[in-house]
mmCIF file of C-alpha atoms (C1' of nucleotides) in Angstrom:
data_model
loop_
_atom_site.group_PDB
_atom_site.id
_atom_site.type_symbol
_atom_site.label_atom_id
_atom_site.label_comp_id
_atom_site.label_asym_id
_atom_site.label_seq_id
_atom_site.Cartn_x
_atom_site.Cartn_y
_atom_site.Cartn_z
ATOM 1 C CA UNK W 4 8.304 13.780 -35.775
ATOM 2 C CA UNK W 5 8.819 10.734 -34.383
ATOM 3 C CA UNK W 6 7.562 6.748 -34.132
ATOM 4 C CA UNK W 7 3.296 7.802 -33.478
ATOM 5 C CA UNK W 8 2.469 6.556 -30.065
ATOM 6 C CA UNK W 9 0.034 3.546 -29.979
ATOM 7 C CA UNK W 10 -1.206 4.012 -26.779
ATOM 8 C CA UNK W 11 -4.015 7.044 -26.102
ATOM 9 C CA UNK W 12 -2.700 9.005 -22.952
ATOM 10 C CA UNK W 13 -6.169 10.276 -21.700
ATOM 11 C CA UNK W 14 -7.251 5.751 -21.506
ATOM 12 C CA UNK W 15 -4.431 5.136 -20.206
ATOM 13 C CA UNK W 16 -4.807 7.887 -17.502
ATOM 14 C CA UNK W 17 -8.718 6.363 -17.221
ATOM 15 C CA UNK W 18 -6.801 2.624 -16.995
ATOM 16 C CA UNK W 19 -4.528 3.865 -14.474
ATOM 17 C CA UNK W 20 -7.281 5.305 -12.008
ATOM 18 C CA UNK W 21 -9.746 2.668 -12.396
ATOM 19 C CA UNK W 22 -6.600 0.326 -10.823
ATOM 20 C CA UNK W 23 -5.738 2.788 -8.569
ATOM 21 C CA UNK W 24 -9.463 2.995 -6.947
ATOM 22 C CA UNK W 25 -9.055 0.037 -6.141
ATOM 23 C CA UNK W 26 -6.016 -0.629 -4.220
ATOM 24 C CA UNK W 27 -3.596 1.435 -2.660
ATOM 25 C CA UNK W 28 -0.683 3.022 -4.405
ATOM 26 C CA UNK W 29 2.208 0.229 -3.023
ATOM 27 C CA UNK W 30 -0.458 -2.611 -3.660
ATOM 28 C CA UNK W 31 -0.281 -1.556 -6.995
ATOM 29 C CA UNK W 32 2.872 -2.335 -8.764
ATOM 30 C CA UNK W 33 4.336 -0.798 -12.100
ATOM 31 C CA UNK W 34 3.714 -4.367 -13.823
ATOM 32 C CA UNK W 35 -0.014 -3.759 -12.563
ATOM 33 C CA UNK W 36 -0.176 0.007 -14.048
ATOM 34 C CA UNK W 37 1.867 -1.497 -17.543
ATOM 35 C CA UNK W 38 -0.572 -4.600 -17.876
ATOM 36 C CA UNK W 39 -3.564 -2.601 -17.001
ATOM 37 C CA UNK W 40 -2.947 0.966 -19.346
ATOM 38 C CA UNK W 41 -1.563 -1.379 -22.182
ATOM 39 C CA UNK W 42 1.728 1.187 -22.110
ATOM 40 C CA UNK W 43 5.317 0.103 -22.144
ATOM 41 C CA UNK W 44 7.301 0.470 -19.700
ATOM 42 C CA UNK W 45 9.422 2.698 -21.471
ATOM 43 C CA UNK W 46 6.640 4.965 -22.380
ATOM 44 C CA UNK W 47 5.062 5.220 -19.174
ATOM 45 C CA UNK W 48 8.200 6.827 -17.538
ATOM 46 C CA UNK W 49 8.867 8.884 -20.854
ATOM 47 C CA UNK W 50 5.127 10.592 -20.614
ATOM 48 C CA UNK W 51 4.633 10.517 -16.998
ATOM 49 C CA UNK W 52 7.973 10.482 -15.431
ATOM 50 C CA UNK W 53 7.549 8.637 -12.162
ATOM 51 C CA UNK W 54 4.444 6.124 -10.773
ATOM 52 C CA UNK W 55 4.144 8.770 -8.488
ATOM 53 C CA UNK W 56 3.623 11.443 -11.445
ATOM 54 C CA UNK W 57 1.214 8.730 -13.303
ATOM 55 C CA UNK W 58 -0.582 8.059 -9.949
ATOM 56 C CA UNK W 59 -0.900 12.073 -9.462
ATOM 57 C CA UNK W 60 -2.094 12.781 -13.525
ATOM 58 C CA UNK W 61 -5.086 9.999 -12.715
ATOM 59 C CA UNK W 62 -5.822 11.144 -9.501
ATOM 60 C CA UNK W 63 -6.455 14.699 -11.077
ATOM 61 C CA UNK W 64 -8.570 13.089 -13.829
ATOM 62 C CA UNK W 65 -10.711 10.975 -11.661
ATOM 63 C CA UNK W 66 -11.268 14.800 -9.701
ATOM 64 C CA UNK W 67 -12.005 16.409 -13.524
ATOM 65 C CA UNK W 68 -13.884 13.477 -14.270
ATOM 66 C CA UNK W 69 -15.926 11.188 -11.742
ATOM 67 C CA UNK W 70 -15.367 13.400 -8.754
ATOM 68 C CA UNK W 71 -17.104 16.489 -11.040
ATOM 69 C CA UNK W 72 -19.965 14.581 -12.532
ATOM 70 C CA UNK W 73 -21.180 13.111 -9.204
ATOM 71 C CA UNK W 74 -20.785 16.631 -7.638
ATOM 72 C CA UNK W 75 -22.677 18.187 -10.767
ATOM 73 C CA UNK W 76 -25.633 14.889 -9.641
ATOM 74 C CA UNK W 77 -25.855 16.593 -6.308
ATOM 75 C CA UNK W 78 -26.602 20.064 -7.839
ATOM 76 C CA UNK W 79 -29.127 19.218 -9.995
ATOM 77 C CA UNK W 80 -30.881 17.026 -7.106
ATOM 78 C CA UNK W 81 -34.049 18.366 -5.175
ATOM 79 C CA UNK W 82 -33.230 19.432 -1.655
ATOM 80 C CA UNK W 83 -33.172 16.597 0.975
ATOM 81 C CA UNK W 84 -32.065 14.085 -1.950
ATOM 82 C CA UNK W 85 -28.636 15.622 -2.714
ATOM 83 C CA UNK W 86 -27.188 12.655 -0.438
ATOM 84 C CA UNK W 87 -28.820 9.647 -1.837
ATOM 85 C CA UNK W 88 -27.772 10.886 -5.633
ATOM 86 C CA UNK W 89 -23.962 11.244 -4.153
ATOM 87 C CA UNK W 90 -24.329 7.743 -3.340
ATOM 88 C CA UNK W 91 -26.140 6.650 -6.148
ATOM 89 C CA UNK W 92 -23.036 7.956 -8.569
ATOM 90 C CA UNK W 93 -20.680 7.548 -5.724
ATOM 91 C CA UNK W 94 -19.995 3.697 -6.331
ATOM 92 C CA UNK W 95 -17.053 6.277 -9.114
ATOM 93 C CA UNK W 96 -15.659 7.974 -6.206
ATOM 94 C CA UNK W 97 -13.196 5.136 -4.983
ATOM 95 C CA UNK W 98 -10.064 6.764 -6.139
ATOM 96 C CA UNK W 99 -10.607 9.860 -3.981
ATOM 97 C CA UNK W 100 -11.723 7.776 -0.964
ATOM 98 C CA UNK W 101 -8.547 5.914 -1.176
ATOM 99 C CA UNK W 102 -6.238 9.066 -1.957
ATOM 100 C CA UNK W 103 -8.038 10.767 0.846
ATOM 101 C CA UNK W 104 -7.533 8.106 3.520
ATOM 102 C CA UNK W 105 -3.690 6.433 2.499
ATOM 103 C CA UNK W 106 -2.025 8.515 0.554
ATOM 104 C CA UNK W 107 -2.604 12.612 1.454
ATOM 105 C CA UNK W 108 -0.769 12.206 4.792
ATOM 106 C CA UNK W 109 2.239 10.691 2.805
ATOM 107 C CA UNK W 110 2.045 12.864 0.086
ATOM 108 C CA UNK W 111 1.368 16.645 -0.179
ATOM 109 C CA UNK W 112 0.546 17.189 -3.300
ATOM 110 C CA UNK W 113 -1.956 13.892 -3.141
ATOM 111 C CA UNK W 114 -3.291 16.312 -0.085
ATOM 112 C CA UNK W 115 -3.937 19.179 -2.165
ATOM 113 C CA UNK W 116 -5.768 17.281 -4.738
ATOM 114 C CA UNK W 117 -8.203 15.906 -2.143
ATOM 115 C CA UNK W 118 -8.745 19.057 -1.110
ATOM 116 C CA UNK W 119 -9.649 20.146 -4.000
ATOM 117 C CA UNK W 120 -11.715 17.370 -4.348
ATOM 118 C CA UNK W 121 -13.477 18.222 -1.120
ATOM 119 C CA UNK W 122 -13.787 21.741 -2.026
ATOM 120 C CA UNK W 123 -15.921 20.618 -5.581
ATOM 121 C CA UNK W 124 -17.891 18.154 -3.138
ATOM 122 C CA UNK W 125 -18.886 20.989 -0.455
ATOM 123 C CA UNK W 126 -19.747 23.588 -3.363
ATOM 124 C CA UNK W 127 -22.221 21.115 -4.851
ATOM 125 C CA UNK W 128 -23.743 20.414 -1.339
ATOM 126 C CA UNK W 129 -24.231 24.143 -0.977
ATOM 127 C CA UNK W 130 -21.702 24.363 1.366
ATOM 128 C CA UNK W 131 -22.646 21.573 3.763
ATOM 129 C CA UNK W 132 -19.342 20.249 4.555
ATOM 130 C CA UNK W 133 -21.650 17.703 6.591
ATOM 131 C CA UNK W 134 -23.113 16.467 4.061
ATOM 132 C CA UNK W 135 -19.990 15.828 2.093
ATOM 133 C CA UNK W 136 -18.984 13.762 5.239
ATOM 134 C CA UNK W 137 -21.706 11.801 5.385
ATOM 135 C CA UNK W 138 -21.881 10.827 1.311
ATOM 136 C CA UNK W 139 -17.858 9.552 2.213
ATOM 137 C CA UNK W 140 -18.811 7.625 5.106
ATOM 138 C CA UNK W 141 -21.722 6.019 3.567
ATOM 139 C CA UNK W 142 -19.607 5.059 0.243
ATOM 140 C CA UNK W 143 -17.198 3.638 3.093
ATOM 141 C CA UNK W 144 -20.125 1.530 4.274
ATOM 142 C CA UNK W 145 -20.910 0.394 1.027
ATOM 143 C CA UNK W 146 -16.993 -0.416 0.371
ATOM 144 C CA UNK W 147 -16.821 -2.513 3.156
ATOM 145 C CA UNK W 148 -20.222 -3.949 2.104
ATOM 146 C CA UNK W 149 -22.137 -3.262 4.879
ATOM 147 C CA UNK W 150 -24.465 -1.094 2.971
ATOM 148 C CA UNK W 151 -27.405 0.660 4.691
ATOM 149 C CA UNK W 152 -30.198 -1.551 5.441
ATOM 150 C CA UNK W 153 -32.733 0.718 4.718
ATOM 151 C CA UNK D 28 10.681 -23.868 29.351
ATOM 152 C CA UNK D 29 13.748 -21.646 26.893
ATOM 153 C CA UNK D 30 14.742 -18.829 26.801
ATOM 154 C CA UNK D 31 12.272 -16.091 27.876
ATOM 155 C CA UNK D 32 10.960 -13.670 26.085
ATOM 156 C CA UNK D 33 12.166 -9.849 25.727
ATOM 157 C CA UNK D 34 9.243 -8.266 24.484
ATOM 158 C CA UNK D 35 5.184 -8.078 25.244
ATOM 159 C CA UNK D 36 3.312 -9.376 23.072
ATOM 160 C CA UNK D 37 0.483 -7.159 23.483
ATOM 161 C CA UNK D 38 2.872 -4.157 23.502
ATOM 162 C CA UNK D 39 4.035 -5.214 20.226
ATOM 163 C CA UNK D 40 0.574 -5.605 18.588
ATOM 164 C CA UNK D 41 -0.627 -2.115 19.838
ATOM 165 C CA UNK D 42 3.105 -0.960 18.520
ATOM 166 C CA UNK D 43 1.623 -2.467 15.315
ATOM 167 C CA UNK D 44 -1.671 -0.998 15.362
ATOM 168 C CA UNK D 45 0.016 2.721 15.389
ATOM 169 C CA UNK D 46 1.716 1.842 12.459
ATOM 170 C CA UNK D 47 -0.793 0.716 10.584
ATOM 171 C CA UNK D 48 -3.123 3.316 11.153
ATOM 172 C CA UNK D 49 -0.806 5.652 9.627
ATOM 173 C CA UNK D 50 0.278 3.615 6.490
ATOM 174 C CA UNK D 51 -1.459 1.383 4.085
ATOM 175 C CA UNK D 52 -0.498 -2.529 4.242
ATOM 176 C CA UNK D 53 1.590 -2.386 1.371
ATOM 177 C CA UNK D 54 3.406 0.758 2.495
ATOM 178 C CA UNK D 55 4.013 -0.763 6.130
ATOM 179 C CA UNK D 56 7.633 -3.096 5.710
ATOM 180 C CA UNK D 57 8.314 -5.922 7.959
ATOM 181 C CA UNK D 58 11.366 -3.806 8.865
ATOM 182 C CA UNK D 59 9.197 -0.979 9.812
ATOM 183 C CA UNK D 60 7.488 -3.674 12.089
ATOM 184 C CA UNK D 61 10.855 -4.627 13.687
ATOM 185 C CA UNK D 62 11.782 -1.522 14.200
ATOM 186 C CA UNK D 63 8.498 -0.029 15.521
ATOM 187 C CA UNK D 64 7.677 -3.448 17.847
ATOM 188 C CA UNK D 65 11.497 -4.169 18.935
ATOM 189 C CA UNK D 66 10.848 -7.698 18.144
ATOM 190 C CA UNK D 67 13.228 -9.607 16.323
ATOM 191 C CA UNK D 68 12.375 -10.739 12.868
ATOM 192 C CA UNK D 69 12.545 -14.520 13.905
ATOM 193 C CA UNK D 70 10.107 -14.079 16.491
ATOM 194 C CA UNK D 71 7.588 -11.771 14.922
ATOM 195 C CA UNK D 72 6.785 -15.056 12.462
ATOM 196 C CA UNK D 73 7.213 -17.472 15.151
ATOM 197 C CA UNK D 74 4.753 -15.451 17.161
ATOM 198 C CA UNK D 75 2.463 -14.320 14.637
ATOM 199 C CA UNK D 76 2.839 -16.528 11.414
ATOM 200 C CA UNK D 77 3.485 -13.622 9.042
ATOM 201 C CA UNK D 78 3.133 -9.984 7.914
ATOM 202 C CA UNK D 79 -0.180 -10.036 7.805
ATOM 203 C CA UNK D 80 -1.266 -12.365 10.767
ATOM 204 C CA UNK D 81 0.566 -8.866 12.826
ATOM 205 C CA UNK D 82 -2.122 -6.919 10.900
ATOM 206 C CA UNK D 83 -4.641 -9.217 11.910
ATOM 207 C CA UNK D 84 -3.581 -9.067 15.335
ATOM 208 C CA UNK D 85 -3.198 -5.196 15.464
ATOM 209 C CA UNK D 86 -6.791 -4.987 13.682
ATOM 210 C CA UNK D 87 -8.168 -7.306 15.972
ATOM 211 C CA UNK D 88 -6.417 -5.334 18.948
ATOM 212 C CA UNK D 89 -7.597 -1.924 17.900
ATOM 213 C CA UNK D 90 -11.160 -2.649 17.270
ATOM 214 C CA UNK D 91 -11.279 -4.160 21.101
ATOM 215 C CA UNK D 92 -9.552 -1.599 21.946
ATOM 216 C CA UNK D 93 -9.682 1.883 20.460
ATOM 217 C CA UNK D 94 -13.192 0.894 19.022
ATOM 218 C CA UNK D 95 -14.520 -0.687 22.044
ATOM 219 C CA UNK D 96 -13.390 2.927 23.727
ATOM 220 C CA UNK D 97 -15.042 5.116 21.675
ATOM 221 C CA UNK D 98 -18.162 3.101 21.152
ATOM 222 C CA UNK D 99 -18.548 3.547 24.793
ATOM 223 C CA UNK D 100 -17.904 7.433 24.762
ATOM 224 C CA UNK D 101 -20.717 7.861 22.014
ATOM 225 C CA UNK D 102 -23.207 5.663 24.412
ATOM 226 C CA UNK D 103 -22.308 7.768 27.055
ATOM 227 C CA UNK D 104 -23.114 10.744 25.124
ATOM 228 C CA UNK D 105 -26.263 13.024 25.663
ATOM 229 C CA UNK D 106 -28.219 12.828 22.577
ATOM 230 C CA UNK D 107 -27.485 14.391 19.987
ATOM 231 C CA UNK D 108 -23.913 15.350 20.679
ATOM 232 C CA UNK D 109 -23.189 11.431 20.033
ATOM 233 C CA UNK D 110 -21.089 12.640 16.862
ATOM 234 C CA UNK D 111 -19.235 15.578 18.355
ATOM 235 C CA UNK D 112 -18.020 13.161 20.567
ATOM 236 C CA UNK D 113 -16.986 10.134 17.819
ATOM 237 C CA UNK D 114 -14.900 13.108 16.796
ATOM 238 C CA UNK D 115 -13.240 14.055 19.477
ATOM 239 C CA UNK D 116 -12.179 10.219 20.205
ATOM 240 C CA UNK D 117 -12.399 9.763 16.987
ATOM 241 C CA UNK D 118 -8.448 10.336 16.707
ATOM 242 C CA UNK D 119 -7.884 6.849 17.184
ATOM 243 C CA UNK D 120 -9.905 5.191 14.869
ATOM 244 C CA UNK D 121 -7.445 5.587 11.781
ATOM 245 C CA UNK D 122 -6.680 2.590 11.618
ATOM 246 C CA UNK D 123 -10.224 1.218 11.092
ATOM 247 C CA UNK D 124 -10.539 3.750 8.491
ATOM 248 C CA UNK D 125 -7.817 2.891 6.334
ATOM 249 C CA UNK D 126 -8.230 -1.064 7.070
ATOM 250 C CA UNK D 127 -11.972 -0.424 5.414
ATOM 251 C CA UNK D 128 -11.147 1.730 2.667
ATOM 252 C CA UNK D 129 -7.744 0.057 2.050
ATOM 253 C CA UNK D 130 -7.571 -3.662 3.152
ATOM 254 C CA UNK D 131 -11.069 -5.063 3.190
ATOM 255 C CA UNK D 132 -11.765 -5.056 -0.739
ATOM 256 C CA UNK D 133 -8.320 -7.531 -0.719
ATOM 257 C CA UNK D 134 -8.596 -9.736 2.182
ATOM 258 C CA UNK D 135 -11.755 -11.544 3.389
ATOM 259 C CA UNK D 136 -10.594 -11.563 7.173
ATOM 260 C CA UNK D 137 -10.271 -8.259 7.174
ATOM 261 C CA UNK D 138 -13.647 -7.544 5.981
ATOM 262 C CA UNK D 139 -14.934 -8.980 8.768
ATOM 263 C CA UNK D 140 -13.058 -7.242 11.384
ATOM 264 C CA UNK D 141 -14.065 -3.985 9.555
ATOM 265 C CA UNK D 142 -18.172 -5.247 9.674
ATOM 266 C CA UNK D 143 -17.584 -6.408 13.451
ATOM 267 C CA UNK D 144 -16.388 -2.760 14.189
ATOM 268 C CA UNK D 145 -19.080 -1.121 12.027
ATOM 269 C CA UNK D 146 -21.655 -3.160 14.197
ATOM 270 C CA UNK D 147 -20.062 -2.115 17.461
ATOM 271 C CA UNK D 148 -20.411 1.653 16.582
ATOM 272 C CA UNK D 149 -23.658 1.049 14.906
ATOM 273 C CA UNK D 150 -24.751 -0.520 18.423
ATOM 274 C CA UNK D 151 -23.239 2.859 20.268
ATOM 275 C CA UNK D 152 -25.281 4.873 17.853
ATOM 276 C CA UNK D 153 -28.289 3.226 18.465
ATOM 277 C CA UNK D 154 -28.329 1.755 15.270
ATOM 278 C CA UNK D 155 -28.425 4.756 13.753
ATOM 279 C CA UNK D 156 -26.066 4.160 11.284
ATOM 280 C CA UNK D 157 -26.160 7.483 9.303
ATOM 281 C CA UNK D 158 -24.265 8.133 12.256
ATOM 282 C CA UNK D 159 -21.829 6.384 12.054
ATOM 283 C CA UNK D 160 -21.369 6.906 8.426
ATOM 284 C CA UNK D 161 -21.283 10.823 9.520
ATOM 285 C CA UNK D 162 -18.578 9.780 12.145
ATOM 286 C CA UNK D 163 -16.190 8.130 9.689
ATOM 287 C CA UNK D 164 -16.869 10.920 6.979
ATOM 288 C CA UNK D 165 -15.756 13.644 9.439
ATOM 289 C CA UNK D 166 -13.275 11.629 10.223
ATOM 290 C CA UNK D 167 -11.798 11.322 7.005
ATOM 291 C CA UNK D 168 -12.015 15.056 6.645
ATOM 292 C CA UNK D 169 -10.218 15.793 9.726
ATOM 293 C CA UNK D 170 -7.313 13.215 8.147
ATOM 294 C CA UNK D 171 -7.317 14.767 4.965
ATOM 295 C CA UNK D 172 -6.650 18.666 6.749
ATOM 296 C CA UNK D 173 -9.839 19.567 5.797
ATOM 297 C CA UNK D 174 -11.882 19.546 9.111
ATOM 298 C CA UNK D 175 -15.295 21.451 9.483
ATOM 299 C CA UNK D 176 -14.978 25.141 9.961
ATOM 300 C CA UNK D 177 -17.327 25.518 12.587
ATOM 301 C "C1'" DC L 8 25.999 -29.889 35.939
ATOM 302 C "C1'" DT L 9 23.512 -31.448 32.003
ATOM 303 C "C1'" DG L 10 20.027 -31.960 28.282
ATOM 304 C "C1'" DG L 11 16.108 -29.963 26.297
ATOM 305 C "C1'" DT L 12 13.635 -26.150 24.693
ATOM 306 C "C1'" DT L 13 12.625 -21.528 23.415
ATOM 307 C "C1'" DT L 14 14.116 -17.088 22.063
ATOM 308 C "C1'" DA L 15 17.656 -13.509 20.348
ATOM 309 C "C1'" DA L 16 20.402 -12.119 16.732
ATOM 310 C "C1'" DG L 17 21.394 -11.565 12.203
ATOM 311 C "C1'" DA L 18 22.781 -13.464 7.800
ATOM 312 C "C1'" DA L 19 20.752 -15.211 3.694
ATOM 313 C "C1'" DC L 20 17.060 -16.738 0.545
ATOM 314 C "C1'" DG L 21 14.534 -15.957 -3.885
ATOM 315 C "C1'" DT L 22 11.203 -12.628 -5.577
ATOM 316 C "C1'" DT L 23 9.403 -8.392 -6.773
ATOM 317 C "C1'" DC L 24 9.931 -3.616 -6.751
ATOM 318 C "C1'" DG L 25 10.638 1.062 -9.349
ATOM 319 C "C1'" DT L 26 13.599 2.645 -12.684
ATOM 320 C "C1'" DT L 27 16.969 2.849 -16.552
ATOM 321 C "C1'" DC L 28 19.162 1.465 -20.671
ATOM 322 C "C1'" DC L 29 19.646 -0.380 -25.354
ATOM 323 C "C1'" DT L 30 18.147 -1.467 -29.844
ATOM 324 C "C1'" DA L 31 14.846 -1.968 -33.528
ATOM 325 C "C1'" DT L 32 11.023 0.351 -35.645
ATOM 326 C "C1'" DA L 33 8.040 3.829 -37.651
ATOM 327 C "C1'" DC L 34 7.106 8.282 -38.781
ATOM 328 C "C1'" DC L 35 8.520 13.202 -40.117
ATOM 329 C "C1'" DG L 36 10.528 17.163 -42.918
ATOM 330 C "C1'" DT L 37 13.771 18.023 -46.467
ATOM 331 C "C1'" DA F 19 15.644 8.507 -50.404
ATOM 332 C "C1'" DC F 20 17.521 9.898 -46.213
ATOM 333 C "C1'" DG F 21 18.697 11.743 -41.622
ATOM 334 C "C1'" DG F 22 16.387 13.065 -37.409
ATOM 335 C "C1'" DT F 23 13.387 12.009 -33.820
ATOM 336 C "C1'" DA F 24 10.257 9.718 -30.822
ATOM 337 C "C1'" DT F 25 8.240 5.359 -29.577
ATOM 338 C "C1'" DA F 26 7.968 0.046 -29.059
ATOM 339 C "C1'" DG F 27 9.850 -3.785 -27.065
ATOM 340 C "C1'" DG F 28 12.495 -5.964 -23.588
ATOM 341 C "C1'" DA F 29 16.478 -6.860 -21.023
ATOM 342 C "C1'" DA F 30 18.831 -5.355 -17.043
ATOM 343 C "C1'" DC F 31 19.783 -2.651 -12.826
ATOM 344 C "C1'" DG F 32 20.357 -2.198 -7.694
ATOM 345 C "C1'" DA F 33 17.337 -1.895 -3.841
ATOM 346 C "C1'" DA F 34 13.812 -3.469 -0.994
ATOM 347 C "C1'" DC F 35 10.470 -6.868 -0.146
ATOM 348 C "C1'" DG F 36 8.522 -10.985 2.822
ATOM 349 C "C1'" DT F 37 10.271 -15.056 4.559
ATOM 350 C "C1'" DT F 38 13.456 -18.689 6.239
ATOM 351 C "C1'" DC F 39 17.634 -20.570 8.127
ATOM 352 C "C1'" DT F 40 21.572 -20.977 11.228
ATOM 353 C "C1'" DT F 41 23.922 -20.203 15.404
ATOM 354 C "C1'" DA F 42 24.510 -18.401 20.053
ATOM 355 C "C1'" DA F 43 22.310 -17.439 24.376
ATOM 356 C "C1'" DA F 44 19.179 -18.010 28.345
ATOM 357 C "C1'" DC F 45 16.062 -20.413 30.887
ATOM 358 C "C1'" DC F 46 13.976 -24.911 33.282
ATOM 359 C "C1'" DA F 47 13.567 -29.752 34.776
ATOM 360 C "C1'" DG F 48 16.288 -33.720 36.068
#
DNA sequence: CTGGTTTAAGAACGTTCGTTCCTATACCGT
DNA sequence: ACGGTATAGGAACGAACGTTCTTAAACCAG
C-alpha cells in the first residue's frame, strides 16, 4: 500500500501545537511547522491539506489533550482551590489563550473550537463562567510574567 | 523648513493602534498600515524607523490612552462594581490583550509596555490584582463570543 | 527668484511566504 | 518478480512581505 510514512501524525500534531502556543499563526511560518514536526513539506500538505487545516487538527488536540486534563485538575480539586490547580496545570493552556485572543475573530471555525474549549473549562468550574475568566487572565499575567505576588 | 507634512502623526498612531488591536503583528502588513494611516510608505519609516517602531508607538499610545481611560473609570467606580465597569470600557483594551498574549513572549519592549499597563490597572484596582486578571479574562470571553450569560 | 530641506509618491529591492510539482524510493498484493 | 501506490526529498512557483531608493513637489530663509 504504499512507501510507510516515517513521521507519526498524532507527534507531529503534538509538535505542531507546542509551536503554535507559542506564537501566533503568521509568526509561525511553514519552514517553522516542517523543522519543528520533522514532516516534509510534501507530506504535511498531503495529510493536512493547508497550514490552516494543520493549525486547526492541533488546535483540536491541544482542546482533547491539555485543555481536558487541566479541566479534569479543576474537577477533582476541593472547592475554593479549583482556581489555583487551573493555574498550576495552566502553564499547557497557551495554545487556547492564543487561538482565543488572535485568531477566533479571523477565523470561524478557530471560534468554534474556543468555544468549545470554554464550554469544557466552565463545566469543570461547575458552571462558573467567572471563574474560567479569571484562571485566563491570571495565565495572561503569568505570560506576560508579571505573575501574582502573592 | 520642506515640504510640510499631510498627515498627523498622532492620528496615524491611534489609526495604528485600531489595527493592531484587531490583528496579531504578523498578520498586520505594512500595506495595511498605509492604507489604514494614509501615510505614505516613505514617511511611515522616516517617521517611525520601521514596522514595529509603529507598533511601539501605537502600544505606547493606547496604554496612555485607552488604558489610562479605563484605569480611571474603574477608580471611579463604587466598590465592588470596579469589574462591571473594566467591562463595559473594557472594549478598548484589545489591543493590550493581544500585545500580552501575542507580542510580549517575542519582543522585550513590548513586555514592558504590557507590565507598565498591568501596573496602571493594578493601581485602579487597588492592587487587587485578581481583578484585574478577572477584567482581562472576561475580556477575552467577550472577544471570543462567549460573554457571561448573566 | 533661488538654494536648501523635507515630504509625497511610487517604483524597486531582495527575502520569505504558502503552496505545488517532480522524481526517486519503499512498501504492498498478486 | 513486478506493477501499483503512497511517501520522501527537494526544487520551483507566484505572491506578499518589510524595507529602501529615486524623483517630483512644496515649503522656508536669503
Amino acid at each position: 500500500m504504499g512507501r510507510p510514512r516515517t513521521f507519526d501524525e498524532g507527534q507531529a500534531v503534538a509538535a505542531a501545537a507546542e509551536l503554535f502556543a507559542g506564537r501566533s499563526f503568521d509568526g509561525t511560518s511553514v519552514d517553522d511547522l516542517v523543522t519543528c514536526t520533522g514532516v516534509h513539506r510534501g507530506s504535511l500538505y498531503k495529510t493536512f491539506g493547508s497550514k490552516r487545516g494543520l493549525y486547526l487538527s492541533a488546535l483540536r488536540h491541544h482542546i482533547d489533550g491539555d485543555v481536558t486534563r487541566v479541566a479534569g485538575e479543576i474537577s477533582a480539586a476541593p472547592p475554593g482551590q479549583a482556581v489555583e490547580r487551573a493555574l498550576a496545570g495552566g502553564a499547557g493552556l497557551g495554545f487556547l489563550l492564543l487561538a482565543a485572543t488572535e485568531r477566533a475573530a479571523a477565523d470561524d471555525e478557530v471560534a468554534a473550537e474556543v468555544s468549545r474549549a470554554l464550554d469544557v473549562l466552565d463545566q469543570a468550574f461547575q458552571k462558573d463562567e467567572q471563574a474560567t475568566a479569571l484562571a485566563l487572565g491570571l495565565l495572561i499575567r503569568s505570560r506576560a510574567d508579571r505573575p501574582l505576588t502573592p
